[in-house]
Tab-separated table of C-alpha atoms in Angstrom:
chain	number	residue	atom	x	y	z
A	1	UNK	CA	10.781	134.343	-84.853
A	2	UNK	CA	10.556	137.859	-86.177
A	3	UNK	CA	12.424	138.926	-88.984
A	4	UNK	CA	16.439	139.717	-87.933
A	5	UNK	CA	18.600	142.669	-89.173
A	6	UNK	CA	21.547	141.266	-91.013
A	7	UNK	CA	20.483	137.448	-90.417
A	8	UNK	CA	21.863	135.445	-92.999
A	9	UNK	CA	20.601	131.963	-94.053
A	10	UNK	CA	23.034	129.656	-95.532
A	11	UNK	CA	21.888	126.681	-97.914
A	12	UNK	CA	24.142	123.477	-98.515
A	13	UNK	CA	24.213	120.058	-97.254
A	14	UNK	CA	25.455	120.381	-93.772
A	15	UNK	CA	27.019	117.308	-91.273
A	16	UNK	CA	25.832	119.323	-87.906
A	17	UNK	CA	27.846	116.912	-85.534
A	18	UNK	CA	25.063	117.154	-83.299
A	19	UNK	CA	23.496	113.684	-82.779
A	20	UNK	CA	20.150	114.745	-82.530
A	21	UNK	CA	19.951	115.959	-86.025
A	22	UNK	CA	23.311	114.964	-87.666
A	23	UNK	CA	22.266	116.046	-91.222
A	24	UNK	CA	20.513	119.426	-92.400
A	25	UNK	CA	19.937	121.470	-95.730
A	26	UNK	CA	20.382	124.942	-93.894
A	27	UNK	CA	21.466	127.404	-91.318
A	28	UNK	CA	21.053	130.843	-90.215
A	29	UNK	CA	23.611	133.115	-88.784
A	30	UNK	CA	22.480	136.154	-86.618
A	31	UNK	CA	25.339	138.377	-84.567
A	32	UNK	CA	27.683	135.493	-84.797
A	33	UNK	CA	25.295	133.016	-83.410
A	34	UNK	CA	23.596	129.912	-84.781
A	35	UNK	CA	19.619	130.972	-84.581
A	36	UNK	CA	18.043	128.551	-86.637
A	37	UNK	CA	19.176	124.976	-88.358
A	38	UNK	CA	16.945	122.520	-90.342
A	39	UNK	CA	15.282	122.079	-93.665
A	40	UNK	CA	15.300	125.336	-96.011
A	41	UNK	CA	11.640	126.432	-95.762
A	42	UNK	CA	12.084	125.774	-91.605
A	43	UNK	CA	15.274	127.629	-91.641
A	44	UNK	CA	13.454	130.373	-93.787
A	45	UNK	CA	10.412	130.561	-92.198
A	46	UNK	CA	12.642	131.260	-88.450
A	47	UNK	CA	14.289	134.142	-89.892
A	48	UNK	CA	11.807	135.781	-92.665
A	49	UNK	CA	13.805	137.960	-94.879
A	50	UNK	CA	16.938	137.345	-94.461
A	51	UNK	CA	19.368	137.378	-96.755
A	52	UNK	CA	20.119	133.954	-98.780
A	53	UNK	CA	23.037	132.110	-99.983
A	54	UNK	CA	23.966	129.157	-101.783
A	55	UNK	CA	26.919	127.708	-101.459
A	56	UNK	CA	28.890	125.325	-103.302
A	57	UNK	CA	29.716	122.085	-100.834
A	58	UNK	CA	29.018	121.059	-97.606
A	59	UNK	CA	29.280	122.578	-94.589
A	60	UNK	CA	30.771	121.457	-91.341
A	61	UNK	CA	31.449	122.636	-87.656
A	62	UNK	CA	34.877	124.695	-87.337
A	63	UNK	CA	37.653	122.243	-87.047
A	64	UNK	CA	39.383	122.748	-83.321
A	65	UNK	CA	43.405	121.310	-83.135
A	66	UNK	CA	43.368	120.774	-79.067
A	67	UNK	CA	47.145	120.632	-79.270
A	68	UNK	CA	48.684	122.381	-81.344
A	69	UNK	CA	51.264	125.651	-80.358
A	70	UNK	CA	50.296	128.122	-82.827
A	71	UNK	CA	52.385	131.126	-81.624
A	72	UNK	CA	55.471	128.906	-82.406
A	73	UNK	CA	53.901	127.908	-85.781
A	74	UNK	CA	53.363	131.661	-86.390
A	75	UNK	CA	57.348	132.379	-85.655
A	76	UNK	CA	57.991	129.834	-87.924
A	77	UNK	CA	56.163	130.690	-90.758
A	78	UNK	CA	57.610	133.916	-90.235
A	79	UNK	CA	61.302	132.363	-91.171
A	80	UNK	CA	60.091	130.155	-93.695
A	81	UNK	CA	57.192	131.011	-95.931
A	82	UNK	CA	56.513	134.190	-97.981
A	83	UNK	CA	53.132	136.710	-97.947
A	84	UNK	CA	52.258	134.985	-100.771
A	85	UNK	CA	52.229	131.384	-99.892
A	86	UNK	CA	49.353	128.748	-99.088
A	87	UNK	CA	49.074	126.599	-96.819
A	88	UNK	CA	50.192	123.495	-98.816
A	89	UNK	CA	53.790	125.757	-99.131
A	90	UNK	CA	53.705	126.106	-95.317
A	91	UNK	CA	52.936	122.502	-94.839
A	92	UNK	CA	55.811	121.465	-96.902
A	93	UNK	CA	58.031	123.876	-94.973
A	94	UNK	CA	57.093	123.010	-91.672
A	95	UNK	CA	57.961	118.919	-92.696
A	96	UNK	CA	61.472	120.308	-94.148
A	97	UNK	CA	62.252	122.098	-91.317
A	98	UNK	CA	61.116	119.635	-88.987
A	99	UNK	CA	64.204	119.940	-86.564
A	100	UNK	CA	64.048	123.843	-86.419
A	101	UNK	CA	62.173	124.657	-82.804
A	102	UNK	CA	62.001	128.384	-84.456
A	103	UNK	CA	63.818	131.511	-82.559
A	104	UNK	CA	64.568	130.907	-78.848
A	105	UNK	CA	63.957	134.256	-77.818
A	106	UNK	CA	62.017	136.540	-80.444
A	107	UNK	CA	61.584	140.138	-80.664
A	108	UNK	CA	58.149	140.592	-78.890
A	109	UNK	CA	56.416	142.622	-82.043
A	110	UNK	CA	57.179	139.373	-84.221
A	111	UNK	CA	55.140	137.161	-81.603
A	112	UNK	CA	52.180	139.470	-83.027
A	113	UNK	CA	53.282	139.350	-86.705
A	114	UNK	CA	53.427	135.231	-86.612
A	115	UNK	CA	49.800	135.256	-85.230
A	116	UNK	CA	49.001	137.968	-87.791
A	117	UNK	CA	50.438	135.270	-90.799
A	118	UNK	CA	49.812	132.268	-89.315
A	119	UNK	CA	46.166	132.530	-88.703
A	120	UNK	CA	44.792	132.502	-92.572
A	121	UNK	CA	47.296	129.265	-93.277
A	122	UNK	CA	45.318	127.454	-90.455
A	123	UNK	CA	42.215	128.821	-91.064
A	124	UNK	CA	42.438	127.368	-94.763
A	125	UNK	CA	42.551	123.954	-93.364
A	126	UNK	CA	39.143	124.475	-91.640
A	127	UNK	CA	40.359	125.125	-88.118
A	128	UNK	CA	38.698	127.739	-86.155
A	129	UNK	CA	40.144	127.158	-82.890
A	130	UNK	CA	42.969	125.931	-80.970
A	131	UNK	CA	44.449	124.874	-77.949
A	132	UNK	CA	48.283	125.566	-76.938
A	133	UNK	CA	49.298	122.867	-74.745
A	134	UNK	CA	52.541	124.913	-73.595
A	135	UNK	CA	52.403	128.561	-72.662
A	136	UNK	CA	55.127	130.562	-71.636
A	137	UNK	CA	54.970	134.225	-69.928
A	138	UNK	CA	55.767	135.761	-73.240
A	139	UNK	CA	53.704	133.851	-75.187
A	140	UNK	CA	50.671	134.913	-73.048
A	141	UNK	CA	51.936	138.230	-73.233
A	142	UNK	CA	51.759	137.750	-77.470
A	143	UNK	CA	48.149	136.448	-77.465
A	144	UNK	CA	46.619	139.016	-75.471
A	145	UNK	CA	48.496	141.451	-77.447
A	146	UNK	CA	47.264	140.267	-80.343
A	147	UNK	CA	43.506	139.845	-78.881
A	148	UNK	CA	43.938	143.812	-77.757
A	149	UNK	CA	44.557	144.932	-81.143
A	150	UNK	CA	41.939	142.866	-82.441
A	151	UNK	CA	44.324	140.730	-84.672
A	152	UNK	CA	42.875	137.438	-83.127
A	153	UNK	CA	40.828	135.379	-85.166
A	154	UNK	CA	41.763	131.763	-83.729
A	155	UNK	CA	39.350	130.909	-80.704
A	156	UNK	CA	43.093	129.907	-78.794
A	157	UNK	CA	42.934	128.256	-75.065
A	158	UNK	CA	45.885	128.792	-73.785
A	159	UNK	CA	47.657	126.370	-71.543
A	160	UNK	CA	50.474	127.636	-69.041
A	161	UNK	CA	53.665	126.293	-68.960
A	162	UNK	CA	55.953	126.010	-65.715
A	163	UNK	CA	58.746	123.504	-66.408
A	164	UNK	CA	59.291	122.059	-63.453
A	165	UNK	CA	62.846	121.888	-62.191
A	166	UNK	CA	64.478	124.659	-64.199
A	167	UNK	CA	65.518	127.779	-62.093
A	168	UNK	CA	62.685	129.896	-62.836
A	169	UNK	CA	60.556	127.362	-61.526
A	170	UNK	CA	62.492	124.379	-59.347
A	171	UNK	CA	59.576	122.495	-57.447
A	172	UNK	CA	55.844	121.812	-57.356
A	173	UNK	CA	55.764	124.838	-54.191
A	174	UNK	CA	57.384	127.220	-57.202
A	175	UNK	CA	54.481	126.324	-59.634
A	176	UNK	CA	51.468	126.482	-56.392
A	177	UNK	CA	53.043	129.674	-55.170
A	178	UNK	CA	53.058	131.185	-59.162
A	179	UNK	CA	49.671	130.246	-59.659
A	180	UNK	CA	47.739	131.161	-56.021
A	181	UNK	CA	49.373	134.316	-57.038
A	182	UNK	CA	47.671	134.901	-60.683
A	183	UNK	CA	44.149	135.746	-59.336
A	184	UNK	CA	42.725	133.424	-62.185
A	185	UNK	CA	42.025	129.938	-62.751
A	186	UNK	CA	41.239	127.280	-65.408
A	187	UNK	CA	38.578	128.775	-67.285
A	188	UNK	CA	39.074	132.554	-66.960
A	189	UNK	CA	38.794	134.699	-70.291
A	190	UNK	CA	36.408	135.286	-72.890
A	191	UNK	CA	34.973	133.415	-76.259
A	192	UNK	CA	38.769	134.222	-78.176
A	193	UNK	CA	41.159	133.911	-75.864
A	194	UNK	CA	40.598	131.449	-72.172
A	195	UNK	CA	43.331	129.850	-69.944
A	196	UNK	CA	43.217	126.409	-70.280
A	197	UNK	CA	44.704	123.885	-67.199
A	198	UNK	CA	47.893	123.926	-66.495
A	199	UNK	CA	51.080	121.560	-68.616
A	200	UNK	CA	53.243	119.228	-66.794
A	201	UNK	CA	55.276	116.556	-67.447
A	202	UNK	CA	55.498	113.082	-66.096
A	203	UNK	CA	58.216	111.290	-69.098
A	204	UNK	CA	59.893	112.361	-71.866
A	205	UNK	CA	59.931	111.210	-75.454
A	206	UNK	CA	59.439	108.211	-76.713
A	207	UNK	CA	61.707	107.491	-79.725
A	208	UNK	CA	64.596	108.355	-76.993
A	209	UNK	CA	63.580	105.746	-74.362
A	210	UNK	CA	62.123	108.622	-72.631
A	211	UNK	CA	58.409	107.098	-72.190
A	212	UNK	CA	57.408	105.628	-68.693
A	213	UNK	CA	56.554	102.112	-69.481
A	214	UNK	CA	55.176	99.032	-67.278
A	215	UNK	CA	57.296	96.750	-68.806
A	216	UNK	CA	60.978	97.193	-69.571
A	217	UNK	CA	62.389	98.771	-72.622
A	218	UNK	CA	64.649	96.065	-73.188
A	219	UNK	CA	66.302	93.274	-71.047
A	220	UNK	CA	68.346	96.067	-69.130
A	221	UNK	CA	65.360	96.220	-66.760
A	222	UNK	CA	65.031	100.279	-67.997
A	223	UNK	CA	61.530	101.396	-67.788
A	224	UNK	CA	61.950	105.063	-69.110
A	225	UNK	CA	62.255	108.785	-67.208
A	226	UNK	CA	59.916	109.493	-64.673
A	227	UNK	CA	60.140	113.523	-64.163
A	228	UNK	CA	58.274	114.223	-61.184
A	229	UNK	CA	57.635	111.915	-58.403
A	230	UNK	CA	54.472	110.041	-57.199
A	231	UNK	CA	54.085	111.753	-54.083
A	232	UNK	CA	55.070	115.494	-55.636
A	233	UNK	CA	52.778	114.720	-58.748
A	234	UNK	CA	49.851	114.137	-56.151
A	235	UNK	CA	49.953	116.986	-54.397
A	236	UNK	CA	50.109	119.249	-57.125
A	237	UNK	CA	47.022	117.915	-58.911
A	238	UNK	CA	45.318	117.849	-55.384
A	239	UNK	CA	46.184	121.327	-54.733
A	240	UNK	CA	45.211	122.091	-58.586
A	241	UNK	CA	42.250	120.655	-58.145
A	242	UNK	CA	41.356	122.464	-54.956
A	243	UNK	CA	42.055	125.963	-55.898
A	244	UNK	CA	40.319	126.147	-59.850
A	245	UNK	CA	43.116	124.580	-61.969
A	246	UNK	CA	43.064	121.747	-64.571
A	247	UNK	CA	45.649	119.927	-64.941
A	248	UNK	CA	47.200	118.190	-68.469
A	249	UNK	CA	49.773	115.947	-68.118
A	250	UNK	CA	52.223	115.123	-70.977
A	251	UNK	CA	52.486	111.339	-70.313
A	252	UNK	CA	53.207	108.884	-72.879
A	253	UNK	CA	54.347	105.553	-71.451
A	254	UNK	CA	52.070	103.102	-69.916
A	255	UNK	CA	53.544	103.946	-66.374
A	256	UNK	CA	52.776	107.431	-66.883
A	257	UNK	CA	49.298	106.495	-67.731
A	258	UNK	CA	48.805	104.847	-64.737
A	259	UNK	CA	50.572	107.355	-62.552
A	260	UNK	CA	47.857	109.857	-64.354
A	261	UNK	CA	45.259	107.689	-63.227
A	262	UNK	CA	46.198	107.447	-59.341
A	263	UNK	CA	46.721	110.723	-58.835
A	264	UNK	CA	43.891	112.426	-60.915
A	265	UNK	CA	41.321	110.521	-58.463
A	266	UNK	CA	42.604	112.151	-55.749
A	267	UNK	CA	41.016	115.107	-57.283
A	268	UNK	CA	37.790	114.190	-57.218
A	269	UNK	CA	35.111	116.361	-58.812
A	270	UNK	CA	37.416	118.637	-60.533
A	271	UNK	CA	38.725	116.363	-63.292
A	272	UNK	CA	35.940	116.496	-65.211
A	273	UNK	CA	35.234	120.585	-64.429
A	274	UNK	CA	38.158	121.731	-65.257
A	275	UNK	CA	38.827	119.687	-68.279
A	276	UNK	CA	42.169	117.785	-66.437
A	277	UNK	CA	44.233	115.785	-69.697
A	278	UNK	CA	46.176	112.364	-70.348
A	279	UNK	CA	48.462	114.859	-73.477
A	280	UNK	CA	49.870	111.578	-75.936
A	281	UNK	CA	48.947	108.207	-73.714
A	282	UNK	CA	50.401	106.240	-76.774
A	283	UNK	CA	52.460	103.870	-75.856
A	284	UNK	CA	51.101	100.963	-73.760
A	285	UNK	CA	48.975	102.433	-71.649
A	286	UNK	CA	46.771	99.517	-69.680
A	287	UNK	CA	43.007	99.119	-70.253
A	288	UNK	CA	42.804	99.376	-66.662
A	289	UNK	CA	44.568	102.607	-66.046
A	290	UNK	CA	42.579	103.985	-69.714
A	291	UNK	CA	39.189	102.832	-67.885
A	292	UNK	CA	39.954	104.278	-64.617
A	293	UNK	CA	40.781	108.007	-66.139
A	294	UNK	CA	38.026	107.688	-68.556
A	295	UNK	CA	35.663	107.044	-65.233
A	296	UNK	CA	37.041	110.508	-63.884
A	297	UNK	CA	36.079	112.402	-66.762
A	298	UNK	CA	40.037	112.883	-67.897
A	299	UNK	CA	39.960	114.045	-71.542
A	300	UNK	CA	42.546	111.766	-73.566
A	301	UNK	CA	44.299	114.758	-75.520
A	302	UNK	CA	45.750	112.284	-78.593
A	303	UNK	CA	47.939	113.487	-81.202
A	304	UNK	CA	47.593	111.086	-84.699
A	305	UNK	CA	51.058	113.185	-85.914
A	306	UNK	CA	53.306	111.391	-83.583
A	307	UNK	CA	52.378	107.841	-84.369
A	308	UNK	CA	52.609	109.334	-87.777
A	309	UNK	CA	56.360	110.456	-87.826
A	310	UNK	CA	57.160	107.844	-84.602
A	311	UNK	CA	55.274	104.763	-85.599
A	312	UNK	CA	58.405	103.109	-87.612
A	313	UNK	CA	60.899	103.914	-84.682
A	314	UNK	CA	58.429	102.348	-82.546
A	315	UNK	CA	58.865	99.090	-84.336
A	316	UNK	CA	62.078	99.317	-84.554
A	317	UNK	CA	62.531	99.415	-80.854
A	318	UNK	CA	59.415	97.586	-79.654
A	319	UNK	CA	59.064	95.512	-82.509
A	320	UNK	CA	55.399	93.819	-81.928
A	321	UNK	CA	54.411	96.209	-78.667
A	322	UNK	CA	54.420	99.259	-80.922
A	323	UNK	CA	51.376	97.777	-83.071
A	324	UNK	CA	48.728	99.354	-80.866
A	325	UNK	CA	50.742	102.289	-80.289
A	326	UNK	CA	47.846	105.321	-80.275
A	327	UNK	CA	45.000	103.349	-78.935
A	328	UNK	CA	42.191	105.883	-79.582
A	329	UNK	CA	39.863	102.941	-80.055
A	330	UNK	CA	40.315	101.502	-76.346
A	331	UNK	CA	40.162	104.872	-75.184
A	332	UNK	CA	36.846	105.752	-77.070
A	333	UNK	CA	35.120	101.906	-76.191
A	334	UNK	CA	35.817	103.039	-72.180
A	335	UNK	CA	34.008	105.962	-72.489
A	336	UNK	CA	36.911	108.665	-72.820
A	337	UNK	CA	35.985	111.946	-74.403
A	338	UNK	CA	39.073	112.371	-77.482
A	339	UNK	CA	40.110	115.564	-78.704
A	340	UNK	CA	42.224	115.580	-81.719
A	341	UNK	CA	45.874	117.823	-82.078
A	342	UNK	CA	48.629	117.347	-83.745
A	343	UNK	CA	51.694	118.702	-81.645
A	344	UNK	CA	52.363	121.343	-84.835
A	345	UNK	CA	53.988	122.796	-86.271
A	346	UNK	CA	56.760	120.400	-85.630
A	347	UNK	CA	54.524	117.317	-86.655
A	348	UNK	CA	52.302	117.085	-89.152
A	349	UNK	CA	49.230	119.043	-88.361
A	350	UNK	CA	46.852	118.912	-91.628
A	351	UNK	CA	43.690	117.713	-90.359
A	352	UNK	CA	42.731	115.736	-93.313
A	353	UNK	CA	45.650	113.842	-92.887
A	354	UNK	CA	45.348	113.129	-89.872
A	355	UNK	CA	42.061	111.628	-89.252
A	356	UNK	CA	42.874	109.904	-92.884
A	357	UNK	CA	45.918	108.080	-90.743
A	358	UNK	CA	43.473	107.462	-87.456
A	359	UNK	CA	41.311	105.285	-89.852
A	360	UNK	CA	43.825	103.910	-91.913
A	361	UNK	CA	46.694	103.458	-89.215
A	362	UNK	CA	49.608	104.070	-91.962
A	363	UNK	CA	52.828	105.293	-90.766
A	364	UNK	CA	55.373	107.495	-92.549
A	365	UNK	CA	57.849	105.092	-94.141
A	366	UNK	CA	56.054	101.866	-94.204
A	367	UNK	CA	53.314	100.033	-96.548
A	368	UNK	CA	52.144	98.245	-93.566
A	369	UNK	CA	49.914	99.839	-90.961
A	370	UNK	CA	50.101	99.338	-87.405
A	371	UNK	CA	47.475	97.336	-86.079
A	372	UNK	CA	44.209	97.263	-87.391
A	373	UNK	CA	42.835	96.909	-83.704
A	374	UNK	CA	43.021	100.662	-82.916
A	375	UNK	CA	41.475	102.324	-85.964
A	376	UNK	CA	38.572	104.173	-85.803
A	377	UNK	CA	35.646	105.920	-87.902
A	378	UNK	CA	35.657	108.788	-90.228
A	379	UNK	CA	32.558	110.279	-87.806
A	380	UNK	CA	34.714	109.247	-84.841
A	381	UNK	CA	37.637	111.234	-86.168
A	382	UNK	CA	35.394	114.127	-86.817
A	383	UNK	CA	34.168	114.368	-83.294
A	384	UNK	CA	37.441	114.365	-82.070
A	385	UNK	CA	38.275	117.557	-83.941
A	386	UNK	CA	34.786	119.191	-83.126
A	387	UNK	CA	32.796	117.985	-80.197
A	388	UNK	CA	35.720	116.362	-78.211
A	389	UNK	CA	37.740	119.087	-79.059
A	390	UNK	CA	35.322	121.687	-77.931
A	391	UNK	CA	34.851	120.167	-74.903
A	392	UNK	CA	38.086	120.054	-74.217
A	393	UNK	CA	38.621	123.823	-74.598
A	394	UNK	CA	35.371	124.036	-71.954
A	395	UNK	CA	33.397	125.482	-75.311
A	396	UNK	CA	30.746	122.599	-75.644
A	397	UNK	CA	28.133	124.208	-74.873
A	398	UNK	CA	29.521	127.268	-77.730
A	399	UNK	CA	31.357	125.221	-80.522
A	400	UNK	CA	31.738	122.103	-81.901
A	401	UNK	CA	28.558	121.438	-83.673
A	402	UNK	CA	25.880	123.157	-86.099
A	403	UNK	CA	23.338	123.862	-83.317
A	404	UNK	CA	21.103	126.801	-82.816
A	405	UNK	CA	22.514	128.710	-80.083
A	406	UNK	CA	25.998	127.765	-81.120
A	407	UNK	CA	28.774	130.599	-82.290
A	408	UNK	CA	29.056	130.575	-86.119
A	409	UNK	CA	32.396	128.657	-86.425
A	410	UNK	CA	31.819	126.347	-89.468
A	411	UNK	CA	33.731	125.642	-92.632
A	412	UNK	CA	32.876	124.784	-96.276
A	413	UNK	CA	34.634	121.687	-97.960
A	414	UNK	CA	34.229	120.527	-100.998
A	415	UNK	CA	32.629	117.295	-100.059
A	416	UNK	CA	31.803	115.258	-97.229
A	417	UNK	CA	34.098	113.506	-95.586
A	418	UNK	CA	31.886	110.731	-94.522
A	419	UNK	CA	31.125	109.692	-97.742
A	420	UNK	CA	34.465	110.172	-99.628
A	421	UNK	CA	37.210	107.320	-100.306
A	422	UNK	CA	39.465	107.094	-97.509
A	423	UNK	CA	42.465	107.655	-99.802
A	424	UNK	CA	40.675	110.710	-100.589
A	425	UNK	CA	40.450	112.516	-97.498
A	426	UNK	CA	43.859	114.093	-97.614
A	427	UNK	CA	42.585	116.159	-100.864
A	428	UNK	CA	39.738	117.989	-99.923
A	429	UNK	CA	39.782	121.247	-100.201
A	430	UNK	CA	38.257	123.975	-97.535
A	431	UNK	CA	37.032	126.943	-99.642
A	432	UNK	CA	35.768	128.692	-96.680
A	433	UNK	CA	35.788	129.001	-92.619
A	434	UNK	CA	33.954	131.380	-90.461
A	435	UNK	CA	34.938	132.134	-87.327
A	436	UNK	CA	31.832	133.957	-85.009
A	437	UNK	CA	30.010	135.059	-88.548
A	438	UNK	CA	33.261	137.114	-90.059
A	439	UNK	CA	34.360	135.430	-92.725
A	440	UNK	CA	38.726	134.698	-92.471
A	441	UNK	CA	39.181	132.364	-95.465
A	442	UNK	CA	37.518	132.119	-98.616
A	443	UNK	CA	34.369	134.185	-99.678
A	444	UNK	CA	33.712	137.073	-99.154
A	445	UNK	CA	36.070	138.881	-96.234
């Protein structure tokens, strides 16, 4: 390769998250892109003259939270943290303001001024992209403002939002007739700002006997809240599927699970195109009904957070079913591609704490973890947050991993994670992320 105008190579001990060459000792970065990754005289020797740099820890892919609704997060830090506070402030906030859902209905400028704040916080933490499981007409509205003016710096799929049964929207033929209107699809957009598939709901929540189980809650014979019907549920994943959309499905009971599974065959092919989601699947889902999405290509979306804040209330109402509440390691042994969110701001949504409590399996409140059965890897936790999380935001073959060809979205921490003590995850610092080649925390800006 000929020499490159404003190529920079970049030296440090690097976890690529690519399997075919999971370690390196350099990278270059050319017009946002990945061209060259390797040892330092290869990497130097691909891009002859470029500039040089050093740095100081080790480098890995962008982080990408595939659930987390940052526009909310951005209203809220509006309301609760100052210019001047980090991200460990906002953290704290966020967990003492846990019951605050943040302003109902906003002025439409501060949409853009919580994206504007909110950005840097989450940036500091690694991330480099998102995806919003929930998006609302105004919210949509507040991203592409933001993306006009140029103030976007999170890689953001957005997810639209049409809650069933309100007025707006009463039935499935309200949501088909909304979206054959559009003139889009899943997938339309560019490398900043792409609509993801479509949110609906099959249960409610779990800690208020909202979850769809199998098996009764209790000896009342109460199974939980099923919000949209078999038959109604069917059709609109069928005509999703037909007509460009994906389809994610918050569904946390076992018989929502299952429900997921019979209906997202129906749609053949398009599961796996257009990136169709089982959102939560915590609580009791079968092995059968996990094997049968997995075998569709369904991408378990799976949030650490809730078992997190949930996993004591779990016991306290299941008592020994909770203990394999958040099975990520029966959905990763049938073949299921994870991505990694955390349902924040209103649960906890610091990365390093959250793959920390995927391998560890401790809940807030208690000394004694859930069970043991369900934990998982510190590389398998990583991949959820890069590579499964790329590919859940249909960016695979852009993000995710140190790869030449690859859009520059990596982040500096101060040591690996792989080779750190568990206990010691939750204090590693990120003292810079790139998004695309621009620099938005740390360094140089």
């Amino acid at each position: 390769m000929s020499a490159l105008p404003e190529t920079a190579v970049f030296v440090a001990k690097i976890v690529t998250m690519d399997a075919a060459t999971p370690d390196a000792d350099a990278f270059a970065v050319h017009d946002g892109r990945i061209v060259a990754v390797g040892s330092v005289d290869d990497v130097r020797a691909a891009v002859p003259g470029a500039r040089v740099e050093e740095l100081d820890g080790v480098v890995l892919p962008g982080l990408i939270d595939a659930h987390l609704h940052m526009q909310r997060a951005g209203l809220k830090a509006l309301d609760h943290v100052s210019d001047d506070d980090d991200v460990e402030t906002y953290i704290q906030r966020m967990r003492d303001s846990f019951e605050d859902d943040g302003p109902e209905h906003p002025p439409f400028e501060d949409r853009v001024r919580g994206l504007v704040r909110v950005q840097p916080l989450l940036h500091s933490l690694g991330i480099t992209g998102i995806v919003d499981p929930a998006v609302k007409i105004d919210e949509m509205r507040g991203y592409q403002e933001a993306h006009r003016r140029g103030l976007l710096t999170m890689r953001t799929v957005a997810m639209p939002f049409l809650d069933i049964g309100t007025p707006e929207i009463p039935d499935v033929d309200a949501v088909i007739e909304h979206l054959d209107g559009t003139g889009v699809s899943t997938g339309f957009g560019d490398d900043l700002l792409r609509i993801g598939p479509i949110k609906v709901y099959a249960d409610g929540e779990a800690l208020k006997g909202q979850a769809l189980l199998e098996q009764p809650w209790d000896d009342t014979g109460y199974t939980g809240l099923q919000r949209i019907s078999d038959e109604e549920f069917t059709r609109l994943v069928e005509w999703c599927g037909a007509h460009g959309w994906g389809v994610g499905t918050h569904a946390v009971g076992g018989g929502a699970v299952a429900l997921l599974a019979r209906a997202y065959e129906k749609a053949g092919d398009a599961v796996r195109a257009r990136r169709f989601q089982a959102i939560h699947a915590y609580l009791e889902p079968s092995e059968e009904a996990i094997r049968a999405l997995a075998a569709t290509g369904t991408i378990a979306s799976l949030q650490p957070s809730i078992i997190w804040h949930n996993g004591s209330g779990l016991r306290a109402k299941l008592g020994e079913r909770a203990e394999r509440a958040n099975p990520v390691r029966t959905w990763l042994d049938a073949g299921a591609v994870v991505a990694f969110g955390s349902d924040g701001p209103f649960f906890a949504f610091d990365p390093r704490h959250l793959m920390w409590q995927t391998v560890t399996r401790r809940v807030a409140g208690e000394e004694r973890a859930l069970g043991p059965s369900e934990a998982i890897t510190i590389d398998e936790a990583l991949a959820a947050y890069t590579t499964g999380a790329a590919y859940a935001s249909l960016a695979e073959h852009d993000r995710g991993a140190i790869r030449a060809g690859l859009r520059a979205d990596w982040a500096l921490w101060s040591a690996d994670p792989r080779s750190v003590a568990t206990d010691d995850l939750r204090t590693l610092a990120v003292r810079r992320t790139d998004v695309g080649g621009r620099t938005v925390h740390g360094g140089a800006s």
